[in-house]
Amino acid sequence: MYSNKPFKVTSSNANKVGSTTRKIRKPQAPSSKLLDLEYNDYSSFAKVKLSKFPENSTSTGNEMKEVCCDVSFTPKGRKTQSIYHTRTPSLKRKSDELLADELHRNIRSFGNIPNDGITSVPSKRSTICTGSLKNFSSLRTNQSEPLEPVTKHLPPKSKLTSSEVEVMNLRNEILRAKIELYIKEQIEALNNTMQFQDDTPEVDYKADHNQFMDYEEINDHTAYKDAHMAEIKDGLMSIRQYCEAMQSMNANANLNSDVNHYKNDLDLSTNNISQSHKKSINHRKLKKRDPPRRNLNDQKGNIKVFCRVRPPVLSECEDIADIRFPPYSYGKKISLASIKRNYWGVERETFKDYKFDKVFGPSATQKEIYTNVAPIVQSVVDGFNGCIFAYGQTCSGKTYTMQGPEDPTIYNEGMIPRAVRQIFDHVNELKAQGWEYEIEGQFIEIYNDNIRDLLSDDPSNNRGLKFRTIHDEQTVNLDSVATLNWVLQMAAKNRAVASTKSNPNSSRSHSIFMIRLMGTNTITGEHRIGTLNLIDLAGSERLSKSGSQGDQLQEARYINSSLSHLKTVIQGIKEKSDHINFRNSTLTWLLKNSLRGNAKVLMFVHISPLESARAETESSLDFARLVNSA
Ligand SMILES: Nc1ncnc2c1ncn2[C@@H]1O[C@H](COP(=O)(O)OP(=O)(O)OP(=O)(O)O)[C@@H](O)[C@H]1O
């Protein structure tokens, strides 16, 4: 009956809340490292006691404090689960030593286990419990009396204390308010969409690509509207599920009737949506094209922020963070969800929301990403400066976005090859209007604050050259796709990479691919010069976590310090400071002309999907938010 295996719980339950499937995370409390339960209903919170808990126990007297068993337990309406070990939340606040003492006392008093029969490793809570239970279970198998079923000890509804009832009622109130809010938002979003469908003229992007970075205007408009409508429908579906989940909970009768009322509203809205969608499609067919609706670039600052969350790989599936993209966000919002438990063990979901110019989830393709940045590239051909930089912690997918994977195909190649091809195509198109272009490319890296030429046969020769003008580096005449491929191969070969704890192929430098276009119109004599910087920043990393030593530690320090100078400079720009010190690091010095003036700058913040990277994720998102408001 008892398992001698270390009882590490691996599965977890899914719990529907709102529009998203919520994975219950094991909170910080030591108990929950070992317990896998659904907590969304207070009555199913496992409070269990030992079957022979002696009255004269030296423990604190809380009978619900601990359970050591391997019995099945069926919370109301849910599938059977095994509980191995839990304690009341009050133990949360005790130190490891106290916790160890407490456990030992309880187990000894229950099974008359001698002192030396319990293995203890006080600094690791889960290990303490494992050791204790192993011993405990081997003794318990000889006893005739089985453990009582856990369900027997669940607090019956009538025995709930007044404060517990109060908590339950409050929770229900909150959930009810949430439903109301969700539905209102959905219906509002729906109204906006319908309005948007009717009012928005179609846009000819090629006619005015200065509308850069407004993805509503970049993407095919019709496709966008259809996708948008689908999003709203998804949202309504989620709300419906939310209502059903609420009904299945043991909520009071009033609430159920309210939910029914909302469900009826939803049915109506869904019908309206379908009809309005059909109407709008017919209406759209009759519309003729008007000039662009607005120039987003004029309304907002020159620095825009996109956010991309990379997909997890198979080995990371146990460590996924709860990152959400609500359906009503129009692809601009990202939320970091976390679960907090109060003293009574009641869980509360908290969200940290961020809004950017565009948010790409893990399923976004390289093509989709590029479609959204293409207008910047196009504007460079027309004589503007552009700068796209990938920012984010190590192993968040920056190099993947900028260059693509190690062996790229036409489908997953990164932004750099796509940008060069677009430039070639656009330059060819302009030939008919008398334009002739010279295209130059440079690929450099900033390694330990020094500039190195990635196209040189021996890039290490360039170490030690600080604040050089970039014109001293090797410039390649980008005249064909073959030259471009050579450039990319040389850069990949020469770039400083190393295997770190987080990434076996971690970039240890900031790389900058510069394309300079000089155009002359042979008919009108007009000249244009535009420069595009495509920057793959090295990933920030926590020195304590990365475990870097020697050269890698030095590299990490340079990386972190240059990124910190970048933050300071951007903050200075945001606050319109009189003096911004660009010369603090080579990176900021090189980006000087790209960050100020009228250059079009896009910061692409990259996010790891992992829970263990939550702190870095928050820090990256906080910085991106700062830039977004610049
Ligand atoms: N969108 C994506 N789709 C598929 N795989 C991805 C994606 N983004 C990243 N990866 C994979 O994740 C791993 C880490 O990505 P990458 O090397 O680009 O991270 P990075 O942020 O550049 O890291 P570092 O700063 O350490 O160089 C790589 O194996 C990469 O192929």
XYZ file of C-alpha atoms and ligand atoms in Angstrom:
661
model
C 0.000 0.000 0.000
C 2.782 2.395 0.724
C 5.234 3.556 -1.776
C 8.877 3.701 -0.935
C 9.636 5.740 -4.006
C 10.671 9.333 -3.491
C 7.346 11.060 -3.782
C 7.973 13.774 -6.220
C 4.740 14.765 -7.874
C 5.122 15.363 -11.534
C 1.687 15.811 -13.000
C -0.446 18.832 -12.476
C -4.069 19.617 -13.016
C -5.573 21.954 -15.490
C -8.184 24.292 -14.264
C -10.298 26.438 -16.504
C -10.477 30.018 -15.454
C -11.585 32.722 -17.786
C -10.408 32.276 -21.284
C -7.285 30.322 -20.543
C -6.434 26.922 -19.257
C -4.708 27.496 -15.974
C -2.028 25.171 -14.862
C -1.881 25.139 -11.106
C 1.631 25.923 -10.184
C 3.185 24.553 -7.113
C 3.503 27.592 -4.887
C 6.389 28.434 -2.635
C 4.937 26.684 0.414
C 6.987 23.585 1.172
C 3.862 21.472 1.312
C 2.840 22.219 -2.200
C 6.100 20.999 -3.650
C 4.742 17.572 -2.863
C 1.090 18.090 -3.348
C -0.765 18.131 -6.582
C -4.299 19.276 -6.091
C -6.867 21.572 -7.545
C -7.312 24.540 -5.335
C -9.955 26.497 -7.136
C -12.734 25.347 -4.844
C -12.102 25.991 -1.226
C -13.943 22.891 -0.156
C -11.550 20.693 -2.083
C -8.520 22.048 -0.357
C -6.994 18.992 1.192
C -6.975 19.065 4.930
C -6.191 15.650 6.196
C -5.031 14.191 9.457
C -3.252 11.053 10.463
C -5.560 8.276 11.520
C -3.928 7.893 14.928
C -2.872 11.331 15.833
C -2.236 11.180 19.599
C -3.821 13.765 21.779
C -0.690 14.319 23.782
C 1.324 15.102 20.681
C 4.040 17.622 21.198
C 3.033 19.344 18.031
C 1.233 22.651 17.895
C -2.068 20.828 18.250
C -3.272 21.453 14.755
C -4.753 18.141 13.719
C -4.952 19.110 10.116
C -1.293 19.747 9.988
C 0.112 16.793 8.220
C -0.692 13.743 6.203
C 1.570 10.916 5.232
C -0.306 8.486 3.112
C -0.737 7.067 -0.287
C -4.473 6.955 -0.598
C -6.744 7.946 -3.392
C -8.859 10.923 -2.932
C -11.636 12.259 -5.079
C -12.398 15.942 -4.701
C -15.893 16.784 -5.680
C -16.476 16.165 -9.363
C -12.820 15.633 -10.170
C -10.754 12.673 -11.045
C -9.075 10.559 -8.413
C -5.718 11.686 -7.173
C -3.120 10.490 -4.775
C -1.967 12.666 -1.967
C 1.383 11.952 -0.553
C 1.990 14.674 1.862
C 0.684 18.011 2.878
C 0.530 20.412 5.757
C -1.512 23.396 6.669
C -0.510 26.764 5.265
C 0.521 27.928 8.714
C 3.692 25.910 8.322
C 4.631 28.058 5.376
C 6.189 30.640 7.536
C 8.368 28.328 9.578
C 12.045 27.957 8.993
C 13.544 24.780 7.578
C 14.807 23.666 10.962
C 11.437 24.194 12.658
C 9.751 22.417 9.831
C 12.112 19.465 10.117
C 11.523 19.262 13.894
C 7.805 19.446 13.428
C 7.773 16.683 10.886
C 9.930 14.423 12.954
C 7.794 14.914 16.041
C 4.632 14.096 14.166
C 5.961 11.041 12.485
C 7.586 9.711 15.663
C 4.436 10.218 17.704
C 2.363 8.439 15.160
C 4.427 5.380 14.472
C 6.677 5.198 17.564
C 9.591 5.482 15.250
C 12.899 5.856 17.039
C 14.796 9.064 16.593
C 17.481 7.533 14.443
C 14.891 5.984 12.107
C 14.298 9.273 10.371
C 16.615 10.607 7.778
C 16.777 14.325 7.652
C 18.366 16.888 5.454
C 17.169 20.093 7.027
C 18.110 22.413 4.218
C 15.993 20.659 1.621
C 12.379 20.457 2.555
C 11.376 17.882 0.050
C 14.259 15.650 1.036
C 13.280 15.854 4.664
C 9.840 14.625 3.811
C 11.093 11.898 1.537
C 13.315 10.496 4.209
C 10.626 10.675 6.811
C 8.013 9.024 4.711
C 10.247 6.215 3.583
C 10.794 5.207 7.153
C 7.268 5.855 8.088
C 5.785 3.847 5.278
C 7.973 0.824 5.944
C 6.702 0.730 9.534
C 3.130 1.428 8.618
C 2.845 -1.538 6.265
C 2.935 -3.834 9.330
C -0.014 -2.172 10.973
C -3.451 -3.563 10.479
C -5.402 -0.347 10.595
C -5.472 1.313 7.186
C -5.297 5.022 6.761
C -8.631 6.714 6.698
C -9.800 7.966 3.326
C -8.777 11.500 2.840
C -12.236 12.629 1.820
C -13.503 11.816 5.287
C -11.454 14.673 6.605
C -12.499 17.300 4.161
C -14.299 19.983 6.105
C -18.034 19.507 5.608
C -19.818 22.578 4.392
C -21.780 23.016 7.609
C -18.600 22.988 9.668
C -16.951 25.819 7.845
C -15.968 28.604 10.144
C -17.565 31.968 9.588
C -14.347 33.405 8.199
C -14.080 30.519 5.748
C -17.627 31.115 4.583
C -16.835 34.782 4.257
C -13.795 33.976 2.142
C -15.884 31.709 -0.074
C -18.508 34.364 -0.554
C -15.906 36.955 -1.357
C -14.321 34.643 -3.901
C -17.660 34.102 -5.546
C -18.248 37.834 -5.617
C -14.882 38.385 -7.253
C -15.510 35.700 -9.827
C -18.885 37.179 -10.566
C -17.317 40.586 -11.065
C -14.711 38.996 -13.301
C -17.360 37.432 -15.475
C -19.140 40.741 -15.774
C -15.934 42.489 -16.698
C -14.900 39.882 -19.246
C -18.244 39.943 -20.918
C -18.362 43.714 -21.003
C -14.893 43.822 -22.518
C -15.808 41.223 -25.076
C -18.949 43.012 -26.109
C -17.114 46.326 -26.256
C -14.380 44.747 -28.352
C -17.034 43.314 -30.574
C -18.665 46.695 -31.041
C -15.290 48.258 -31.804
C -14.586 45.577 -34.341
C -17.853 46.074 -36.067
C -17.261 49.810 -36.081
C -13.723 49.243 -37.329
C -14.979 46.968 -40.085
C -17.421 49.586 -41.257
C -15.286 52.726 -40.916
C -11.785 51.719 -41.874
C -10.841 52.347 -45.462
C -8.555 49.893 -47.174
C -4.904 50.902 -47.287
C -2.457 50.707 -50.130
C 0.748 50.023 -48.214
C 3.077 50.422 -51.096
C 1.711 53.896 -51.711
C 3.029 55.163 -48.412
C 5.400 52.935 -46.535
C 6.142 55.682 -44.056
C 3.234 54.181 -42.174
C 5.872 51.973 -40.771
C 5.245 49.507 -38.035
C 1.526 49.865 -37.790
C 0.780 46.243 -38.309
C -2.877 46.969 -38.896
C -1.768 48.754 -41.997
C 1.079 46.467 -42.940
C -0.722 43.153 -43.109
C -3.263 42.383 -45.650
C -6.188 44.311 -44.288
C -8.902 41.885 -45.129
C -7.015 38.981 -43.611
C -6.414 41.036 -40.493
C -10.085 41.823 -40.069
C -11.051 38.195 -40.522
C -8.459 37.094 -38.003
C -9.680 39.754 -35.653
C -13.238 38.579 -35.910
C -12.076 35.044 -35.202
C -10.303 36.341 -32.090
C -13.500 37.889 -30.816
C -15.408 34.702 -31.447
C -12.755 32.769 -29.542
C -13.145 35.242 -26.713
C -16.867 34.653 -26.549
C -16.318 30.915 -26.524
C -13.936 31.299 -23.620
C -16.430 33.362 -21.690
C -19.018 30.696 -22.278
C -16.619 28.105 -20.875
C -15.951 30.400 -17.981
C -19.644 30.609 -17.204
C -19.964 26.847 -17.376
C -16.997 26.405 -15.070
C -18.636 28.783 -12.643
C -21.832 26.806 -12.719
C -20.033 23.576 -12.032
C -18.547 25.124 -8.937
C -20.698 25.024 -5.894
C -21.738 28.619 -6.206
C -24.983 29.948 -4.789
C -28.278 29.978 -6.668
C -28.221 33.683 -7.383
C -24.885 33.410 -9.038
C -26.096 30.534 -11.189
C -29.036 32.553 -12.368
C -26.711 35.460 -13.156
C -24.484 33.163 -15.137
C -27.482 31.916 -17.093
C -28.413 35.483 -17.804
C -24.924 36.185 -19.167
C -24.949 33.020 -21.205
C -28.139 34.170 -22.895
C -26.480 37.500 -23.616
C -23.555 35.660 -25.105
C -25.784 33.642 -27.399
C -27.289 36.863 -28.672
C -23.871 38.457 -29.166
C -22.542 35.441 -31.024
C -25.472 35.591 -33.433
C -24.977 39.314 -33.906
C -21.316 38.764 -34.637
C -22.017 36.248 -37.366
C -24.586 38.494 -39.009
C -22.449 41.580 -38.738
C -19.468 39.715 -40.143
C -21.437 38.614 -43.173
C -22.762 42.136 -43.649
C -19.302 43.590 -43.354
C -17.868 41.192 -45.927
C -20.566 42.203 -48.413
C -20.066 45.849 -47.576
C -16.315 45.542 -48.015
C -16.705 44.205 -51.514
C -18.455 47.419 -52.539
C -15.875 49.788 -51.031
C -13.274 51.497 -53.093
C -9.763 52.214 -51.782
C -9.154 55.434 -49.846
C -5.909 57.032 -48.716
C -4.297 55.652 -45.530
C -6.274 56.290 -42.380
C -3.493 57.676 -40.209
C 0.230 57.811 -39.830
C 1.030 56.000 -36.627
C 4.634 57.049 -36.774
C 3.621 60.675 -36.472
C 1.439 59.992 -33.488
C 3.938 57.992 -31.461
C 7.652 58.207 -30.798
C 10.267 56.830 -33.135
C 11.071 53.800 -31.008
C 8.568 51.007 -31.306
C 8.563 47.778 -29.367
C 7.595 44.318 -30.527
C 7.651 41.311 -28.252
C 8.191 37.664 -29.182
C 7.861 34.611 -26.957
C 9.845 31.644 -28.238
C 8.273 28.179 -28.189
C 9.559 25.735 -25.566
C 11.459 22.643 -26.626
C 10.334 19.209 -25.487
C 12.771 18.978 -22.594
C 11.410 22.245 -21.164
C 7.784 21.141 -20.943
C 7.864 20.728 -17.150
C 8.897 24.327 -16.687
C 6.446 26.428 -18.683
C 5.460 29.822 -17.328
C 1.863 30.975 -17.458
C 2.135 33.654 -20.142
C -1.113 34.802 -21.674
C -2.280 36.608 -24.723
C -5.908 37.544 -24.057
C -8.132 37.371 -27.115
C -9.360 40.921 -26.710
C -5.867 42.395 -26.822
C -5.640 42.680 -30.621
C -2.195 41.141 -30.383
C -0.682 43.919 -28.319
C -0.945 42.672 -24.789
C 0.990 40.060 -22.860
C 0.263 38.981 -19.286
C 2.423 37.132 -16.830
C 0.122 35.160 -14.560
C 1.025 33.826 -11.164
C -0.822 32.156 -8.340
C -0.678 33.505 -4.826
C -2.122 31.783 -1.764
C -3.221 33.551 1.332
C -3.066 32.336 4.912
C -6.184 30.206 4.445
C -4.808 28.502 1.417
C -7.191 30.331 -0.895
C -5.541 30.947 -4.207
C -5.665 34.145 -6.115
C -4.456 34.696 -9.631
C -2.410 37.805 -10.227
C -1.487 39.232 -13.596
C 1.258 41.556 -14.668
C 0.173 43.121 -17.937
C 2.344 44.710 -20.615
C 1.270 46.397 -23.796
C 3.513 46.774 -26.832
C 3.090 47.714 -30.455
C 2.813 44.048 -31.301
C 3.116 40.791 -29.403
C 4.000 37.526 -31.144
C 3.217 34.246 -29.415
C 5.249 31.035 -29.715
C 3.438 30.014 -32.885
C 4.431 33.134 -34.846
C 6.391 32.270 -37.964
C 9.520 33.960 -39.265
C 7.526 35.158 -42.265
C 4.879 36.720 -40.049
C 7.563 38.472 -38.045
C 9.248 39.784 -41.162
C 5.990 41.046 -42.677
C 5.691 43.335 -39.688
C 9.175 44.807 -39.975
C 9.324 44.997 -43.778
C 8.200 48.665 -43.902
C 11.335 49.758 -42.047
C 13.508 47.968 -44.567
C 11.579 49.509 -47.402
C 11.958 52.987 -45.943
C 15.753 52.571 -45.920
C 15.719 52.197 -49.711
C 13.886 55.510 -49.790
C 16.609 57.274 -47.868
C 15.693 56.836 -44.197
C 17.767 55.277 -41.432
C 16.433 52.228 -39.657
C 17.539 50.151 -36.723
C 16.101 46.894 -35.452
C 17.596 45.394 -32.335
C 16.822 42.097 -30.676
C 16.910 42.326 -26.908
C 16.287 39.686 -24.246
C 17.829 37.276 -21.829
C 20.078 34.499 -22.973
C 18.339 31.675 -24.882
C 15.216 33.687 -25.602
C 15.488 33.409 -29.401
C 17.210 36.645 -30.492
C 19.631 35.017 -32.920
C 16.813 32.858 -34.256
C 14.791 35.960 -35.106
C 17.671 37.899 -36.630
C 19.551 35.172 -38.479
C 17.415 32.041 -38.244
C 18.410 28.593 -37.025
C 21.811 27.055 -37.697
C 20.750 25.396 -40.953
C 18.072 27.728 -42.233
C 15.572 26.898 -44.934
C 13.589 29.350 -46.989
C 10.768 28.987 -44.422
C 12.643 29.626 -41.203
C 15.449 31.930 -42.263
C 15.746 35.052 -40.165
C 15.266 38.750 -40.626
C 18.700 39.557 -42.102
C 18.532 37.396 -45.262
C 14.906 38.384 -45.783
C 15.753 42.076 -45.444
C 18.571 41.900 -47.982
C 16.384 40.047 -50.463
C 13.639 42.639 -50.039
C 16.164 45.398 -50.672
C 17.378 43.669 -53.840
C 13.798 43.297 -55.071
C 12.865 46.887 -54.309
C 16.030 48.264 -55.894
C 15.279 46.251 -59.047
C 11.750 47.619 -59.163
C 13.069 51.199 -58.886
C 15.389 50.733 -61.876
C 12.422 51.402 -64.149
C 12.132 54.890 -62.595
C 15.813 55.672 -63.241
C 17.179 54.769 -59.796
C 20.587 53.160 -59.477
C 21.801 51.903 -56.126
C 25.064 50.888 -54.555
C 24.569 48.543 -51.626
C 27.284 48.030 -49.039
C 27.268 45.681 -46.084
C 29.312 45.384 -42.919
C 29.098 42.779 -40.207
C 30.746 43.602 -36.923
C 30.505 42.431 -33.359
C 31.143 44.134 -30.063
C 33.044 41.654 -27.982
C 34.122 42.723 -24.490
C 33.400 46.305 -25.530
C 35.727 46.107 -28.548
C 34.731 46.133 -32.184
C 35.641 43.088 -34.264
C 35.094 42.659 -37.968
C 33.157 39.462 -38.608
C 34.007 39.526 -42.323
C 37.734 39.556 -41.729
C 39.756 36.355 -42.112
C 40.983 36.787 -38.568
C 38.474 38.777 -36.533
C 40.491 38.365 -33.329
C 43.073 40.774 -34.840
C 40.602 43.530 -34.313
C 40.417 43.116 -30.564
C 41.219 46.225 -28.610
C 39.918 48.734 -31.113
C 37.480 50.907 -29.261
C 35.364 53.686 -30.693
C 36.753 53.269 -34.171
C 34.711 54.636 -36.967
C 32.910 51.764 -38.493
C 34.074 52.807 -41.954
C 37.444 51.281 -41.085
C 35.940 47.817 -41.071
C 35.708 45.732 -44.183
C 32.841 46.772 -46.410
C 31.392 44.318 -48.876
C 29.623 45.320 -52.012
C 26.335 43.479 -51.639
C 25.617 42.942 -55.306
C 24.130 39.464 -55.347
C 22.457 36.791 -53.251
C 25.699 34.790 -53.453
C 27.611 37.632 -51.739
C 24.912 37.839 -49.094
C 25.240 34.108 -48.374
C 28.997 34.467 -48.071
C 28.551 37.364 -45.622
C 26.149 35.368 -43.452
C 28.394 32.315 -43.422
C 31.500 34.326 -42.520
C 29.658 36.105 -39.717
C 28.252 32.870 -38.308
C 31.713 31.304 -38.424
C 33.481 34.226 -36.783
C 30.977 35.290 -34.159
C 32.012 34.649 -30.567
C 29.769 31.909 -29.224
C 30.163 29.592 -26.284
C 28.217 26.920 -24.546
C 26.592 28.190 -21.365
C 24.266 26.611 -18.827
C 21.240 28.106 -20.574
C 22.251 27.897 -24.221
C 24.724 25.497 -25.879
C 25.250 28.092 -28.606
C 25.153 31.341 -26.704
C 26.291 34.532 -28.430
C 28.921 36.247 -26.311
C 28.876 39.497 -28.258
C 26.513 42.052 -29.761
C 26.447 41.639 -33.543
C 25.567 44.444 -35.927
C 24.785 43.939 -39.588
C 24.868 47.258 -41.399
C 23.498 47.857 -44.861
C 24.126 51.186 -46.504
C 22.286 52.155 -49.646
C 23.296 55.022 -51.900
C 20.839 55.756 -54.669
C 21.029 58.183 -57.586
C 18.259 58.905 -60.014
C 19.768 59.138 -63.484
C 16.707 60.992 -64.774
C 16.132 63.592 -62.038
C 19.624 63.683 -60.472
C 18.114 63.057 -57.012
C 20.239 61.302 -54.318
C 19.213 59.094 -51.412
C 21.275 57.549 -48.632
C 19.814 55.162 -46.095
C 21.370 52.904 -43.482
C 19.838 49.881 -41.859
C 21.293 48.373 -38.659
C 20.163 44.892 -37.721
C 21.429 44.150 -34.235
C 21.477 40.914 -32.306
C 22.340 41.898 -28.755
C 24.041 39.402 -26.505
C 21.694 37.971 -23.895
C 21.652 39.378 -20.408
C 22.251 36.762 -17.756
C 22.371 36.571 -13.980
C 25.935 35.864 -13.019
C 24.892 33.875 -9.955
C 22.542 31.709 -12.010
C 24.725 31.246 -15.089
C 27.629 29.884 -13.063
C 30.062 31.545 -15.514
C 33.733 31.544 -14.669
C 36.955 32.832 -16.184
C 36.563 34.260 -19.699
C 32.828 33.657 -19.695
C 32.417 35.601 -16.481
C 34.347 38.490 -17.999
C 32.201 38.349 -21.156
C 29.005 38.256 -19.100
C 30.124 41.315 -17.136
C 30.787 43.272 -20.336
C 27.465 42.160 -21.791
C 25.501 43.151 -18.702
C 27.268 46.467 -18.312
C 26.757 47.490 -21.954
C 23.069 46.538 -21.733
C 22.778 48.562 -18.566
C 24.352 51.575 -20.345
C 21.853 51.056 -23.147
C 19.040 51.225 -20.579
C 20.463 54.426 -19.123
C 20.763 56.040 -22.534
C 17.209 55.114 -23.473
C 15.958 56.413 -20.148
C 17.829 59.651 -20.831
C 16.206 59.934 -24.253
C 12.840 59.249 -22.700
C 13.328 61.913 -20.059
C 14.724 64.302 -22.692
C 17.911 64.781 -20.668
C 20.275 67.564 -21.752
C 23.272 65.324 -21.555
C 23.199 61.684 -22.563
C 26.510 59.903 -22.319
C 26.651 57.686 -25.397
C 30.363 57.100 -24.901
C 29.933 54.963 -21.795
C 30.023 51.858 -23.927
C 30.883 50.978 -27.505
C 27.354 49.700 -28.038
C 25.647 52.991 -27.155
C 28.289 54.911 -29.039
C 27.592 52.906 -32.193
C 23.834 53.216 -31.789
C 24.010 56.955 -31.117
C 22.686 58.031 -34.489
C 20.150 55.266 -34.615
C 18.541 56.029 -31.291
C 18.054 59.745 -31.739
C 17.101 61.916 -34.651
C 14.533 60.638 -37.075
C 15.823 57.106 -37.479
C 13.127 54.458 -37.249
C 13.954 52.170 -34.386
C 12.377 48.881 -33.475
C 13.233 47.072 -30.291
C 12.336 43.412 -30.480
C 12.153 42.095 -26.948
C 12.473 38.319 -26.692
C 10.938 36.278 -23.925
C 11.725 32.802 -22.756
C 8.616 30.693 -22.059
C 10.174 29.139 -18.959
C 9.005 29.564 -15.387
C 12.598 29.384 -14.162
C 13.325 32.467 -16.283
C 10.444 34.475 -14.798
C 12.657 37.045 -13.069
C 14.596 37.779 -16.276
C 11.348 37.818 -18.252
C 9.901 40.457 -15.957
C 13.067 42.494 -16.120
C 13.120 42.371 -19.966
C 9.446 43.292 -20.153
C 9.911 46.148 -17.677
C 12.737 47.535 -19.794
C 10.705 47.111 -22.971
C 7.847 48.985 -21.347
C 10.218 51.816 -20.518
C 11.376 51.942 -24.134
C 7.817 51.776 -25.385
C 6.906 54.855 -23.435
C 10.004 56.712 -24.703
N 10.807 30.987 -32.654
C 11.552 29.877 -32.490
N 11.171 28.715 -33.036
C 11.907 27.594 -32.878
N 13.058 27.535 -32.160
C 13.490 28.662 -31.605
C 12.769 29.891 -31.726
N 13.428 30.851 -31.051
C 14.512 30.233 -30.542
N 14.565 28.947 -30.871
C 15.599 27.981 -30.472
O 15.922 28.259 -29.113
C 17.333 28.151 -28.906
C 17.903 29.462 -28.351
O 17.716 30.476 -29.322
P 18.830 31.581 -29.657
O 20.192 30.983 -29.734
O 18.338 32.327 -30.844
O 18.726 32.447 -28.325
P 19.504 33.806 -28.008
O 18.523 34.689 -27.319
O 20.163 34.350 -29.224
O 20.557 33.291 -26.947
P 21.977 33.984 -26.553
O 21.678 35.345 -26.081
O 22.478 33.078 -25.462
O 22.804 33.943 -27.791
C 17.943 27.798 -30.252
O 18.104 26.399 -30.279
C 16.894 28.224 -31.259
O 16.935 27.435 -32.445
